[in-house]
mmCIF file of N, CA and C in Angstrom:
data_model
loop_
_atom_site.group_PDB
_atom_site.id
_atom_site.type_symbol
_atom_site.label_atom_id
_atom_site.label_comp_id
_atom_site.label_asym_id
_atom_site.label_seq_id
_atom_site.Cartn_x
_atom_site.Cartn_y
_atom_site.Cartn_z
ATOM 1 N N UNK A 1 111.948 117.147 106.830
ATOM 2 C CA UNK A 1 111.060 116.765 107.905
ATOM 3 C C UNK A 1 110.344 115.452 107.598
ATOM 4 N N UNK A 2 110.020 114.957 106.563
ATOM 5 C CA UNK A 2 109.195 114.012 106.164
ATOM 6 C C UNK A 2 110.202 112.809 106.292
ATOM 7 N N UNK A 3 111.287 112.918 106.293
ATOM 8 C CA UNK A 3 112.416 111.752 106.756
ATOM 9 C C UNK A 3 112.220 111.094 108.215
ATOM 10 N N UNK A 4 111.616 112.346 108.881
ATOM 11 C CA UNK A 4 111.256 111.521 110.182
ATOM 12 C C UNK A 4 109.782 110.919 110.894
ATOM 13 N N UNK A 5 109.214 110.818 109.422
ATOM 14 C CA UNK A 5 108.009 109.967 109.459
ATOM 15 C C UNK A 5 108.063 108.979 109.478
ATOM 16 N N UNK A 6 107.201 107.498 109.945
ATOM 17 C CA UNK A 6 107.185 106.286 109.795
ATOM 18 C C UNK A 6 107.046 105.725 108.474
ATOM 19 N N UNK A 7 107.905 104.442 108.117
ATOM 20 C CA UNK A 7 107.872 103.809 106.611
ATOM 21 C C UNK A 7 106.506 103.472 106.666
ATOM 22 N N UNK A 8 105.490 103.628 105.429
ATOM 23 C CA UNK A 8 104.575 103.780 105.190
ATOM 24 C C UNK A 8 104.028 102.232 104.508
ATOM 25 N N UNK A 9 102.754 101.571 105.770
ATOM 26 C CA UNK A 9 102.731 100.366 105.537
ATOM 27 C C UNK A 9 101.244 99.979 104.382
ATOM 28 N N UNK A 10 101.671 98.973 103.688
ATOM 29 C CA UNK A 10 100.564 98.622 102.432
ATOM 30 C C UNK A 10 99.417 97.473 103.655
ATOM 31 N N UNK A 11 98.302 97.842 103.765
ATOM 32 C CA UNK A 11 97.276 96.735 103.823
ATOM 33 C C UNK A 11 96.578 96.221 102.903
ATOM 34 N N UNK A 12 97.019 94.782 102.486
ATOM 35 C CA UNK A 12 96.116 94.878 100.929
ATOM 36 C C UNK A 12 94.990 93.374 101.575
ATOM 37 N N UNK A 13 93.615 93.782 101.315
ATOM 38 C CA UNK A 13 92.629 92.987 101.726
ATOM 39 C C UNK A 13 91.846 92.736 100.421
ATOM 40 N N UNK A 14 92.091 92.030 99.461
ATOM 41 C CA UNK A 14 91.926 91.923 97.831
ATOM 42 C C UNK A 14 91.360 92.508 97.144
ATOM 43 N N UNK A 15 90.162 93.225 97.335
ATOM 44 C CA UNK A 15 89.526 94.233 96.212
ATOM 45 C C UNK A 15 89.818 95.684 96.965
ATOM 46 N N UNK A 16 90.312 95.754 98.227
ATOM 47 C CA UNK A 16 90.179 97.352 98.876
ATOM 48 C C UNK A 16 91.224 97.145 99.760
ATOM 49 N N UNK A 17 92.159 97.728 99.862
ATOM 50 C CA UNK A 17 92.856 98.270 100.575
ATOM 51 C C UNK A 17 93.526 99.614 101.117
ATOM 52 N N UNK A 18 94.241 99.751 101.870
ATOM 53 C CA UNK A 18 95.367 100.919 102.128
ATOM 54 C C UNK A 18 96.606 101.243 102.496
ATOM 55 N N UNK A 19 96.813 102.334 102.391
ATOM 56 C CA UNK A 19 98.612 102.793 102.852
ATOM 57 C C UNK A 19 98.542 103.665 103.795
ATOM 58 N N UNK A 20 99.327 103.056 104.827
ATOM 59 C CA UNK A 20 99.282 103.806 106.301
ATOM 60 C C UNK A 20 100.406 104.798 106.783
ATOM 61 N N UNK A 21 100.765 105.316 107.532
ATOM 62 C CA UNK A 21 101.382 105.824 108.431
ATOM 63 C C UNK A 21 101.078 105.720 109.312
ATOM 64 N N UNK A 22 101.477 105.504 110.406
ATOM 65 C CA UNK A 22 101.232 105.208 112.260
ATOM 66 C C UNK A 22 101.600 106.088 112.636
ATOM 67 N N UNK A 23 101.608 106.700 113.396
ATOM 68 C CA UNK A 23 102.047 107.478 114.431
ATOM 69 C C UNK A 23 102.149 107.759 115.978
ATOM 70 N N UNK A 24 102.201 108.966 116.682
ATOM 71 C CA UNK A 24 101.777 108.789 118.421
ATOM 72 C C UNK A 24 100.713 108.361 118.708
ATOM 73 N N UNK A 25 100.369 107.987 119.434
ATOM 74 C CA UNK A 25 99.687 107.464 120.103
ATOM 75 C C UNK A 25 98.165 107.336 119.448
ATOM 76 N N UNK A 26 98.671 106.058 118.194
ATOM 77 C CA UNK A 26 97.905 105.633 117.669
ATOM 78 C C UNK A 26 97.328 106.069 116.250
ATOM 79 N N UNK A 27 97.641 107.382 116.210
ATOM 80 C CA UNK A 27 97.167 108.086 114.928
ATOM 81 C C UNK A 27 97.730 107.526 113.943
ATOM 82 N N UNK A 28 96.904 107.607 112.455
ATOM 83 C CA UNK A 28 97.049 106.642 111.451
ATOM 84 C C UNK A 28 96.841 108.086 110.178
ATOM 85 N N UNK A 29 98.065 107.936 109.228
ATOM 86 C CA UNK A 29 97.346 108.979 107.986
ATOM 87 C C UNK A 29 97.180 107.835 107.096
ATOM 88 N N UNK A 30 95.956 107.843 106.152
ATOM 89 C CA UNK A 30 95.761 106.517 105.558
ATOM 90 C C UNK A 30 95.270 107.766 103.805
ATOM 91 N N UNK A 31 95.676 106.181 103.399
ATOM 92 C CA UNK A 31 95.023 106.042 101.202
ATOM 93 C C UNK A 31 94.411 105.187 101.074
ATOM 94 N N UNK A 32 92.736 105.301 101.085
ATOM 95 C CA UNK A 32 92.521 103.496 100.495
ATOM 96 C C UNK A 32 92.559 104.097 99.288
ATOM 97 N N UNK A 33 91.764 102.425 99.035
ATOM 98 C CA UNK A 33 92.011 102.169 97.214
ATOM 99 C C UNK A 33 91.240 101.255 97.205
ATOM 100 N N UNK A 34 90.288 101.328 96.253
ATOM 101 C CA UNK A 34 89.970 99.849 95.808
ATOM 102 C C UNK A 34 90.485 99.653 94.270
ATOM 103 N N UNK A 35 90.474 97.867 93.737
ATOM 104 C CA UNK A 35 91.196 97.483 92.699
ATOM 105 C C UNK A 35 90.196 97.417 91.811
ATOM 106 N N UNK A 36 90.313 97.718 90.731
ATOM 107 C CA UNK A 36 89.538 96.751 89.539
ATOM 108 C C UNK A 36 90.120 96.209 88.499
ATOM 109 N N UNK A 37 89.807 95.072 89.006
ATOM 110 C CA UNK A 37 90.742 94.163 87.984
ATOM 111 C C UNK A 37 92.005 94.002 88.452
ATOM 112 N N UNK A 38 92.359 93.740 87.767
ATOM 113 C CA UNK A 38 93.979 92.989 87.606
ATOM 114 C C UNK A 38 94.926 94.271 87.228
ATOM 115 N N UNK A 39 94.644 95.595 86.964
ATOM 116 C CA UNK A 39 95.601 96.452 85.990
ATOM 117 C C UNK A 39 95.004 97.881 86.488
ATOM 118 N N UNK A 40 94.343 98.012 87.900
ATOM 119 C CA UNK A 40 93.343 99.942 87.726
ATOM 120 C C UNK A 40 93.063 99.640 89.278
ATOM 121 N N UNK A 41 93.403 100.519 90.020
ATOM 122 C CA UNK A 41 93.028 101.225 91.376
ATOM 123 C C UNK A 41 92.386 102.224 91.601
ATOM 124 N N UNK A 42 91.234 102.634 92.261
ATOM 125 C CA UNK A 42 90.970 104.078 92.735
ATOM 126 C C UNK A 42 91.254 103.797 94.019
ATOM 127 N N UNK A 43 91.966 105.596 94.110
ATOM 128 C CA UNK A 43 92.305 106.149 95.426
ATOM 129 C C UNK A 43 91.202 106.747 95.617
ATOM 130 N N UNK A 44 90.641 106.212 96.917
ATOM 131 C CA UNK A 44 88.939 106.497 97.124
ATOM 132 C C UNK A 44 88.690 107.774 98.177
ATOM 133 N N UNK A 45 89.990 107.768 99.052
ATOM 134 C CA UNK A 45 90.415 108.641 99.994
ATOM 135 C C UNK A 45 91.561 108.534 100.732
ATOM 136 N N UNK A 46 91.961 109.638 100.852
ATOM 137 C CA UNK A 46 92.886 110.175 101.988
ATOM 138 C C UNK A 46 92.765 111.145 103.364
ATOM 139 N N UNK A 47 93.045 110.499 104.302
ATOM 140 C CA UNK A 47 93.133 111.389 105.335
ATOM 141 C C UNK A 47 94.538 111.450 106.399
ATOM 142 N N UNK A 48 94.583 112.619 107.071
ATOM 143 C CA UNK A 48 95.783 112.848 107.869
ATOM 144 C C UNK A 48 95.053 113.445 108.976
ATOM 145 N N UNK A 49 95.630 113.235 110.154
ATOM 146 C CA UNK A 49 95.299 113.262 111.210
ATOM 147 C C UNK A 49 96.326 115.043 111.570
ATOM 148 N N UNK A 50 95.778 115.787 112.616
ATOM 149 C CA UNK A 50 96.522 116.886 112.909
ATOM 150 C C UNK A 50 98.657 116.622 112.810
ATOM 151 N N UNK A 51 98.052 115.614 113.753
ATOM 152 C CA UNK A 51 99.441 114.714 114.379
ATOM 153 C C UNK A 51 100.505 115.135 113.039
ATOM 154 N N UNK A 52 100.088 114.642 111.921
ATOM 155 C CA UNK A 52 100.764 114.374 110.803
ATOM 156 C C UNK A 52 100.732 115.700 109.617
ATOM 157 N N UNK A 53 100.147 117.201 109.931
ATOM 158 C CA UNK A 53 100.062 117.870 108.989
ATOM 159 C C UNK A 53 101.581 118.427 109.161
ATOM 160 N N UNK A 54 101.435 119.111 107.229
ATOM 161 C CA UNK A 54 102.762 119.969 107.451
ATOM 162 C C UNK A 54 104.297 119.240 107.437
ATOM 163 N N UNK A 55 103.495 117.854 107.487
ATOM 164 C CA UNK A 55 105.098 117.115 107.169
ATOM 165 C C UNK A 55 104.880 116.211 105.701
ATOM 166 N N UNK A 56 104.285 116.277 105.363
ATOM 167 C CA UNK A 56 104.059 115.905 103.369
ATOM 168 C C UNK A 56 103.690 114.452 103.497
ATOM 169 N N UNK A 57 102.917 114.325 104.856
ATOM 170 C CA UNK A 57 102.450 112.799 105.243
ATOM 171 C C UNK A 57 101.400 112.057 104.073
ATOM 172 N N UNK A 58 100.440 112.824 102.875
ATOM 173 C CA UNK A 58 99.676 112.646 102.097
ATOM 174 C C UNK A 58 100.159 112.925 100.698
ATOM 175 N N UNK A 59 101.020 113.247 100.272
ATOM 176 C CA UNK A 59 101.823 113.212 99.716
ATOM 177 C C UNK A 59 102.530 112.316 99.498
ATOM 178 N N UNK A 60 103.548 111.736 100.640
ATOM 179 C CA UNK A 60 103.933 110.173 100.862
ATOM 180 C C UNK A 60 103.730 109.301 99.986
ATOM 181 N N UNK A 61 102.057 109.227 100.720
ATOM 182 C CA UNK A 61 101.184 108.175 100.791
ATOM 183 C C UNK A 61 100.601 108.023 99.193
ATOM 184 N N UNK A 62 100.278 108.839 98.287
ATOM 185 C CA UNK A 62 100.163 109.027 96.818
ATOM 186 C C UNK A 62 101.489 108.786 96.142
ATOM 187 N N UNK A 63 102.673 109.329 96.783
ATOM 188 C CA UNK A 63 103.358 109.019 95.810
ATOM 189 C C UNK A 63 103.888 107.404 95.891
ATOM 190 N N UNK A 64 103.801 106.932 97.182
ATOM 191 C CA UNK A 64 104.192 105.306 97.273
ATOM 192 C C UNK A 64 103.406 104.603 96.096
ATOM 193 N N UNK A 65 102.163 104.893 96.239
ATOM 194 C CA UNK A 65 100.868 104.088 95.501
ATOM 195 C C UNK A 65 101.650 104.007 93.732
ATOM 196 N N UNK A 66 101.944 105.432 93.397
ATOM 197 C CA UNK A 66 102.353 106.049 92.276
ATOM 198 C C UNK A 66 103.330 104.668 92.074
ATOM 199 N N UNK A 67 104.346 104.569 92.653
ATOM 200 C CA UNK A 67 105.731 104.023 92.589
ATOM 201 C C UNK A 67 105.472 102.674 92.516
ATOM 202 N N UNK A 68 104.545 101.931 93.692
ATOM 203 C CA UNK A 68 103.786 100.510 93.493
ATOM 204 C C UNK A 68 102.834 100.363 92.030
ATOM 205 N N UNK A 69 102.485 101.144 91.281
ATOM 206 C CA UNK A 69 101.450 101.265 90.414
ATOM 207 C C UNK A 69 101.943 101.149 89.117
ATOM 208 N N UNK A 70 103.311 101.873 89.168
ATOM 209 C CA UNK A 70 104.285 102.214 88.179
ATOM 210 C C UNK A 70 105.129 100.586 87.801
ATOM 211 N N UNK A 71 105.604 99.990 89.089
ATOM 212 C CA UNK A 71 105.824 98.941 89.224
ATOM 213 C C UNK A 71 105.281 97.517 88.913
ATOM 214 N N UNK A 72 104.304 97.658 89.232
ATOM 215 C CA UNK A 72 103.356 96.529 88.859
ATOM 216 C C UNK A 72 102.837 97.018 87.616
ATOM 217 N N UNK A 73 102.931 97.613 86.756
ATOM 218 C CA UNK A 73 102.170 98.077 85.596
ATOM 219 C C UNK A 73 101.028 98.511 85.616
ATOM 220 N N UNK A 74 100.375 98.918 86.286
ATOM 221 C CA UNK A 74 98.402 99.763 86.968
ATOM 222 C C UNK A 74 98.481 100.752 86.392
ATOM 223 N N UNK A 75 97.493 101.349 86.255
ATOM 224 C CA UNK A 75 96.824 102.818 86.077
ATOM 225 C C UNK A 75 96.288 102.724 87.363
ATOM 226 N N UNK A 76 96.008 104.118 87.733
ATOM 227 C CA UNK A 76 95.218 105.088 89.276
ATOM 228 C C UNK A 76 94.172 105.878 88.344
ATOM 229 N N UNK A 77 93.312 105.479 89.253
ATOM 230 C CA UNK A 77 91.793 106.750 88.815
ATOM 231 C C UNK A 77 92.224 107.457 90.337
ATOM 232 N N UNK A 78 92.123 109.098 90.214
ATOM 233 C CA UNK A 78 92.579 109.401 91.628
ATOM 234 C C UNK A 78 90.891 109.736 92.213
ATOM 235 N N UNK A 79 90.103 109.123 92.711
ATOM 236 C CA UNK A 79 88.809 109.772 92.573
ATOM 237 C C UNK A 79 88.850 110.803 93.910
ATOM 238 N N UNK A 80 89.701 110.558 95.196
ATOM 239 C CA UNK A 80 89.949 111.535 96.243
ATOM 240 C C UNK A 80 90.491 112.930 95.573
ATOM 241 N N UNK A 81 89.608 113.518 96.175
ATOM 242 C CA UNK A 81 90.281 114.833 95.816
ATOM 243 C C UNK A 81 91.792 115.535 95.941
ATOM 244 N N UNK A 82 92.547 115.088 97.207
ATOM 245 C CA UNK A 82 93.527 115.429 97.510
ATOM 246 C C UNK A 82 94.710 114.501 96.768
ATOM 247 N N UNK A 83 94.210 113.469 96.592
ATOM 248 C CA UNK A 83 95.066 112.585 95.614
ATOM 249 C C UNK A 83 94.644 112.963 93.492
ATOM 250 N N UNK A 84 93.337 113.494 93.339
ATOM 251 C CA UNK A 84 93.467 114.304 92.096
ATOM 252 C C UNK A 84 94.555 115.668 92.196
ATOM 253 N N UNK A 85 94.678 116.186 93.056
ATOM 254 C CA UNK A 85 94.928 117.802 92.983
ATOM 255 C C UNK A 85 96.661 117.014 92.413
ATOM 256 N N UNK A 86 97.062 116.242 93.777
ATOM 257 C CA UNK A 86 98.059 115.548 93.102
ATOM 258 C C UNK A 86 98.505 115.548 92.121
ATOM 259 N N UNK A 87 98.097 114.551 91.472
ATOM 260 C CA UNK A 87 98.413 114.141 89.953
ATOM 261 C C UNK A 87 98.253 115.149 89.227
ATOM 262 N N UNK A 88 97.560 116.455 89.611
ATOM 263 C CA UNK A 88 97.898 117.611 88.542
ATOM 264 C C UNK A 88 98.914 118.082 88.638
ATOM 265 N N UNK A 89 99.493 118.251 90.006
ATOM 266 C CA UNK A 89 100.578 119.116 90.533
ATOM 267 C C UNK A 89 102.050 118.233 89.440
ATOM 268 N N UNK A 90 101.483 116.733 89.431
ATOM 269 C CA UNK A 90 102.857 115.713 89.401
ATOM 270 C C UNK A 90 102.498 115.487 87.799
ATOM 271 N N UNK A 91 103.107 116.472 86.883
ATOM 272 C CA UNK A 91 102.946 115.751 85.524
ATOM 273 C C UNK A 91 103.618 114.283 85.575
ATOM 274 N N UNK A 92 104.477 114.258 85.424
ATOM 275 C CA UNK A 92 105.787 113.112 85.672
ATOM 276 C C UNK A 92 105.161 111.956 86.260
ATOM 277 N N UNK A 93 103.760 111.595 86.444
ATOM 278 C CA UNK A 93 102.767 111.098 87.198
ATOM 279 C C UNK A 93 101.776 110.300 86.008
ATOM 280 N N UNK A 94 102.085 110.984 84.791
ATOM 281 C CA UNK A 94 101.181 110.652 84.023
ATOM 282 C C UNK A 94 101.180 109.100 83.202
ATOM 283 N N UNK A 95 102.449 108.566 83.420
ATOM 284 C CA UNK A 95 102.395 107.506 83.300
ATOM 285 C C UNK A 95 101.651 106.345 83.580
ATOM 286 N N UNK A 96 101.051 106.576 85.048
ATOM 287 C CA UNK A 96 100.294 105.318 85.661
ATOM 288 C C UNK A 96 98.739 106.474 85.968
ATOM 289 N N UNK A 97 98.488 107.779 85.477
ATOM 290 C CA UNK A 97 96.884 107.640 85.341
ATOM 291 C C UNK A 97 95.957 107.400 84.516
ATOM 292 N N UNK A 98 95.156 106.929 84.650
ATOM 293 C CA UNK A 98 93.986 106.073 83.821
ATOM 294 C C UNK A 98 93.715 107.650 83.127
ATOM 295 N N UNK A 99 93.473 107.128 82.251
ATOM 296 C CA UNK A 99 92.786 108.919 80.780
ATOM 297 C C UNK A 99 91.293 108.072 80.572
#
């Protein structure tokens, strides 16, 4: 089911940004983040709109960050709760969180 979600877009506005999903008529499931530094992000929050439950729309959206984070060499502080529960669930995750 999550295959037929929208590709999930990066807004990066230099110290804070987010990762979106769009949806019907207008609905947005979003991750910000703000940066610190050059090398560390917190995921400050996540939210999903009804529109988007039940299809692993927040999930997505953590694991993109994960994959961009992993990529660029970062650590994640997950300070959102739904993006901590995460990273417990995702050992395999432990690569890019800040200890």
């Amino acid at each position: 089911m999550a295959d037929q979600l929208p590709e999930i877009e990066l807004e990066d506005h230099g110290s804070k940004g987010r990762y979106v999903l769009r949806g019907p008529g207008g609905a947005e499931a979003e991750m910000t983040f703000t940066k610190i530094g050059e090398h560390q992000l917190i995921i400050d929050h996540t939210e999903v709109p009804d529109v988007f439950r039940g299809q692993g729309a927040g999930l997505r959206l953590v694991t993109r960050a994960v994959e961009d984070a992993r990529a660029a060499g970062k650590t994640i502080i997950p300070l959102c709760p739904f993006a901590n529960a995460q990273f417990r669930r995702h050992p395999e995750w432990a690569d890019v969180l800040k200890r």
